Amino acid sequence: MNERAAGIGQVDSSDRLAQGRVQLRSEDAWIPEGMGETCRRAAAEGIVLLTNENEALPLSGSAPIAVFGRVQRDYFTVGYGSGGDVRPPYSWNLVDALAATDLQVDAPLAERYATWCDEHPVDPEPAWGTWPRSHPEMPLTTAEVEAVAARTPTAVVVLGRAAGEAREQSLTEGGYHLTADERTLLSQVSTAFERTVVVVDTGNVVDLAWTREYDLDAVLLAWQGGMESGRAVADVLTGAVPAGGKLTATIATAYDRYPSAGHFGGHEHNEYVEDVYVGYRWFETFAAEDVLFPFGFGLTYASFDVRARDVRADDGEVVVRAEVTNTHAVHPGTEVVQVYVRAPQGVLGRPARHLAAFAKTRELAPGASQTLELRFRLEDLAAYDDGGATGHRSAYVLEAGRYEVLLGTDVRSALPCGGIDVEDLRVVRQVAEAAAVEPAHAFDRVVARTGPDGAPQVAHAPVPVATVSRRDRVLAGLPAAVAQTGDAGVHLADVAAGRADLDTFVAQLDDDELEALSRGDFTMDSALGAAGNAGALAGTVPSLRAKGVPALTTTDGPAGIRLATHTALLPCGTALASTWNVELVTELNTLLAAEMAAKGSDVLLSPGMNVQRDPLCGRNFEYFSEDPLLTGRMAAATVRGIQSGGLAACPKHFAANNQEDNREHHDSRVSERALREIYLRGFEICVAESAPRTLMTSYNKINGVWGHYHHDLVTTILRGEWGFDGAVMTDWWMREAVDPDFPAVTNDAYRVRAQVDVHMPGAWGREDRHGDGSLLASLAADDGLTRGELQRTARNVLRLALTSPRVTGGA
Ligand code: BGC
């Protein structure tokens, strides 16, 4: 994968990260005022307290502590690849951050680690895709550990893991599992010390069964908190920020308990046999005993009484009023109130619980209360009938029965507080079959059948397969062309100001200009944008720029702005989602928008929002959750922040991009029901709530069709059903293919036919600065791409350009 390294190679990496204390070293290290503090708060709010025996945490003010684990210095602040590769102006590791508090960090031990880490440095520049998932641990003798314990009662052990793009987490020691050295360390420390607190620094869920094997007093799942990682952990350890993060994915007792295990990591394809039973939907329905820490779980230093005051149906919405009281005598805290719905099993079978709404309290002092109002529409929890079992094929339905409403602070402990009766089956939305499994690739999927004791049991049934003719669907949707007029002197700013309409502008464009709008400026680090960018699009040729179409610069995302210059490194997506704080995520991304404007990014390739189907997926750190509602809400919060200043966000990767191995060729075979209820649902929520201006397809195939050619996903569902009218771009570089329904439509023409508007960065060869001619060749062919389709794509791209402050006059 040197091609990716080539893109990154444009970035001057001679300037190494400043570890430890804040070091703003040059003018390009400017970040918006408040960015550091907001990152710090968000990283701290996302830390999940998993255990806390006898209130071991928070640590009291100036307590002496001994910090073990080399990750105290070599902290994993983010995962690897495009989603983490930013150059922060500073980065706080854990030991320096703890030393900056009033806590008394055992100096001889810290010194010992410093020396050892210097003598055993981690590779500063591993090759793309070969990054370390963990670092070798410093060995200590039991006598040495006991000597530290003799002077210091409390130990903090920090363990670290990372994975990334093109780098799955692995089922190995040093990957998902602890190494023998880490086990030795935990055993030595937990035996010798009065109190042992463990901090787990990771972007993926990893094995945590060991938390029950050692005598540990508290365990914090810190995630990867970006440049403020160390200070955020210190804040939670000391209680400066009370622990309050909640899990966004289930932690199982063992990897093989996950429903995707055995159906993940396939080289050519994976069958999503678990269907809609992803994460807690599986565990709460069929396998409660396999859960170590449930979805939504996280302790606080306070204790809360959560009561439903009122549950009512209000104009199509269910409204739950919950009163939350901090009953703790000493500690303040926040609580996340979660509403779940148990739908009737019906003929389709349903997961036992669906997250329907959530809300977070402000920080409540001991004795203080807050009433929260949580709203949701029952319709949004409708099941999708992809096989016609209810008599309503290709429809979202609410089957008859009682929809029980449950309130709590995690999926497992939520208790019934009311319910809604649906008398007769309701068809909520009739749509058309789209993106279903190919008949040649049918498989059996999990369905729930009611067992003799009335509880749902796992059964398997054939997945419904595709029946519609794509060719007919494409032909029925071909748009008419507008007659080409040549340059009529209409500027894009005239369209923005309402002096001309978009069609008049488009009519001026010749085929070369239309083609230029449908691809980027060919390479990463385009000369049209700030150094280190991911590529530029829209005004890629002088004649377009002369008509007022700006070249728009794209940059990764999501953990910051990936440019040659220094930029803020945000907490990873999972950390942000673990805050369950939608407003905070918007606030953080609003600051990011200010940084984009200052540093020259028009489109941030963020949020990453694939569902965390399996804990080993390398990019889970970028993603939010195993649950589509939480994913959609967090993505929408991100988009609202980024787009607050007129710039664009780019949710990705559409869709079912759930593994990294062979991601450019691998086929995600998944039922239409699971697509719509799980894998597309987050995108649907994001589009409805935040109107992203762009969206990125995925590398992988979805039921046999690459994301960048997927007419059903992009034209039928995203645009047709959801009303998305922005620009859709490919993930970086595409695979060649002939449209199976139209032999004269290949590669870029096949893509444009699907309304995947922009090929990024634009060339077919990594080093090339030209296209392959497939688009204009098809335009000229009988039964090829039509000019109407090419103009439609131009309109999609221009609608993005039209919102740019450089066109509207906002910049
Ligand atoms: C990644 C995208 C990223 C793009 C540009 C691709 O390899 O999958 O998430 O935005 O590169 O760097």
PDB file of N, CA, C and O and ligand atoms in Angstrom, residues 4 82 165 524 534 556-557 562 605 619 622 652-653 663 696 699 731-732, ligand 1:
ATOM      1  N   ARG A   4      -0.663   4.918  -0.599  1.00  0.00           N
ATOM      2  CA  ARG A   4      -1.144   5.792   0.449  1.00  0.00           C
ATOM      3  C   ARG A   4       0.018   6.506   1.108  1.00  0.00           C
ATOM      4  O   ARG A   4      -0.040   7.659   1.404  1.00  0.00           O
ATOM      5  N   SER A  82      -5.473   7.328   7.575  1.00  0.00           N
ATOM      6  CA  SER A  82      -5.967   8.660   7.218  1.00  0.00           C
ATOM      7  C   SER A  82      -6.795   9.286   8.337  1.00  0.00           C
ATOM      8  O   SER A  82      -6.822  10.503   8.483  1.00  0.00           O
ATOM      9  N   GLU A 165      -6.465   1.981   9.738  1.00  0.00           N
ATOM     10  CA  GLU A 165      -6.795   1.747   8.336  1.00  0.00           C
ATOM     11  C   GLU A 165      -5.821   0.684   7.801  1.00  0.00           C
ATOM     12  O   GLU A 165      -4.619   0.750   8.077  1.00  0.00           O
ATOM     13  N   MET A 524      -3.476  13.288  -4.710  1.00  0.00           N
ATOM     14  CA  MET A 524      -3.509  13.835  -3.365  1.00  0.00           C
ATOM     15  C   MET A 524      -2.508  14.986  -3.340  1.00  0.00           C
ATOM     16  O   MET A 524      -1.667  15.106  -4.211  1.00  0.00           O
ATOM     17  N   ALA A 534      -5.941  16.172   0.779  1.00  0.00           N
ATOM     18  CA  ALA A 534      -6.279  14.843   0.251  1.00  0.00           C
ATOM     19  C   ALA A 534      -6.657  14.900  -1.220  1.00  0.00           C
ATOM     20  O   ALA A 534      -6.809  13.858  -1.861  1.00  0.00           O
ATOM     21  N   ASP A 556      -8.594  14.880   5.201  1.00  0.00           N
ATOM     22  CA  ASP A 556      -9.085  13.976   6.249  1.00  0.00           C
ATOM     23  C   ASP A 556      -9.138  14.780   7.524  1.00  0.00           C
ATOM     24  O   ASP A 556      -8.413  15.764   7.683  1.00  0.00           O
ATOM     25  N   GLY A 557      -9.915  14.440   8.470  1.00  0.00           N
ATOM     26  CA  GLY A 557     -10.836  13.580   9.013  1.00  0.00           C
ATOM     27  C   GLY A 557     -10.628  12.115   9.288  1.00  0.00           C
ATOM     28  O   GLY A 557      -9.837  11.498   8.686  1.00  0.00           O
ATOM     29  N   ARG A 562      -6.045  16.774   8.324  1.00  0.00           N
ATOM     30  CA  ARG A 562      -4.777  16.163   7.915  1.00  0.00           C
ATOM     31  C   ARG A 562      -4.137  17.002   6.823  1.00  0.00           C
ATOM     32  O   ARG A 562      -4.480  16.903   5.643  1.00  0.00           O
ATOM     33  N   LEU A 605     -13.213  15.215   5.425  1.00  0.00           N
ATOM     34  CA  LEU A 605     -13.645  13.834   5.159  1.00  0.00           C
ATOM     35  C   LEU A 605     -13.992  13.176   6.496  1.00  0.00           C
ATOM     36  O   LEU A 605     -13.291  12.311   7.018  1.00  0.00           O
ATOM     37  N   ARG A 619     -10.645   0.161  11.786  1.00  0.00           N
ATOM     38  CA  ARG A 619     -11.046   1.569  11.846  1.00  0.00           C
ATOM     39  C   ARG A 619     -12.159   1.837  12.863  1.00  0.00           C
ATOM     40  O   ARG A 619     -12.738   2.929  12.863  1.00  0.00           O
ATOM     41  N   GLU A 622     -12.325   5.184  14.586  1.00  0.00           N
ATOM     42  CA  GLU A 622     -12.893   6.357  13.911  1.00  0.00           C
ATOM     43  C   GLU A 622     -14.412   6.368  14.022  1.00  0.00           C
ATOM     44  O   GLU A 622     -15.032   7.407  13.865  1.00  0.00           O
ATOM     45  N   LYS A 652     -18.755   9.117   5.861  1.00  0.00           N
ATOM     46  CA  LYS A 652     -18.158   8.015   5.105  1.00  0.00           C
ATOM     47  C   LYS A 652     -18.210   6.761   5.957  1.00  0.00           C
ATOM     48  O   LYS A 652     -18.342   6.876   7.181  1.00  0.00           O
ATOM     49  N   HIS A 653     -18.099   5.585   5.457  1.00  0.00           N
ATOM     50  CA  HIS A 653     -17.962   5.178   4.063  1.00  0.00           C
ATOM     51  C   HIS A 653     -19.244   4.438   3.750  1.00  0.00           C
ATOM     52  O   HIS A 653     -19.535   3.419   4.398  1.00  0.00           O
ATOM     53  N   ARG A 663     -10.032  -4.619   1.720  1.00  0.00           N
ATOM     54  CA  ARG A 663     -11.246  -3.781   1.697  1.00  0.00           C
ATOM     55  C   ARG A 663     -11.604  -3.299   0.303  1.00  0.00           C
ATOM     56  O   ARG A 663     -12.744  -2.938   0.053  1.00  0.00           O
ATOM     57  N   MET A 696     -19.193  10.152   1.129  1.00  0.00           N
ATOM     58  CA  MET A 696     -18.192   9.294   0.471  1.00  0.00           C
ATOM     59  C   MET A 696     -18.682   7.850   0.431  1.00  0.00           C
ATOM     60  O   MET A 696     -19.154   7.326   1.436  1.00  0.00           O
ATOM     61  N   TYR A 699     -14.949   1.547  -0.227  1.00  0.00           N
ATOM     62  CA  TYR A 699     -14.114   0.762  -1.130  1.00  0.00           C
ATOM     63  C   TYR A 699     -14.777  -0.570  -1.495  1.00  0.00           C
ATOM     64  O   TYR A 699     -14.621  -1.079  -2.600  1.00  0.00           O
ATOM     65  N   ASP A 731     -14.443   6.799  -2.413  1.00  0.00           N
ATOM     66  CA  ASP A 731     -13.266   6.728  -1.568  1.00  0.00           C
ATOM     67  C   ASP A 731     -12.066   6.770  -2.526  1.00  0.00           C
ATOM     68  O   ASP A 731     -12.220   6.626  -3.739  1.00  0.00           O
ATOM     69  N   TRP A 732     -10.882   6.966  -1.956  1.00  0.00           N
ATOM     70  CA  TRP A 732      -9.732   7.356  -2.790  1.00  0.00           C
ATOM     71  C   TRP A 732      -9.294   6.261  -3.759  1.00  0.00           C
ATOM     72  O   TRP A 732      -8.816   5.226  -3.373  1.00  0.00           O
TER      73      TRP A 732
HETATM   74  C1  BGC B   1      -9.832   6.283   3.301  1.00  0.00           C
HETATM   75  C2  BGC B   1     -10.756   7.455   3.495  1.00  0.00           C
HETATM   76  C3  BGC B   1      -9.948   8.725   3.395  1.00  0.00           C
HETATM   77  C4  BGC B   1      -9.258   8.784   2.050  1.00  0.00           C
HETATM   78  C5  BGC B   1      -8.431  10.033   1.832  1.00  0.00           C
HETATM   79  C6  BGC B   1      -9.010   6.406   2.043  1.00  0.00           C
HETATM   80  O1  BGC B   1      -8.065   5.420   1.989  1.00  0.00           O
HETATM   81  O2  BGC B   1     -10.571   5.086   3.279  1.00  0.00           O
HETATM   82  O3  BGC B   1     -11.410   7.378   4.720  1.00  0.00           O
HETATM   83  O4  BGC B   1     -10.782   9.836   3.596  1.00  0.00           O
HETATM   84  O5  BGC B   1      -8.402   7.669   1.959  1.00  0.00           O
HETATM   85  O6  BGC B   1      -7.302  10.040   2.621  1.00  0.00           O
END
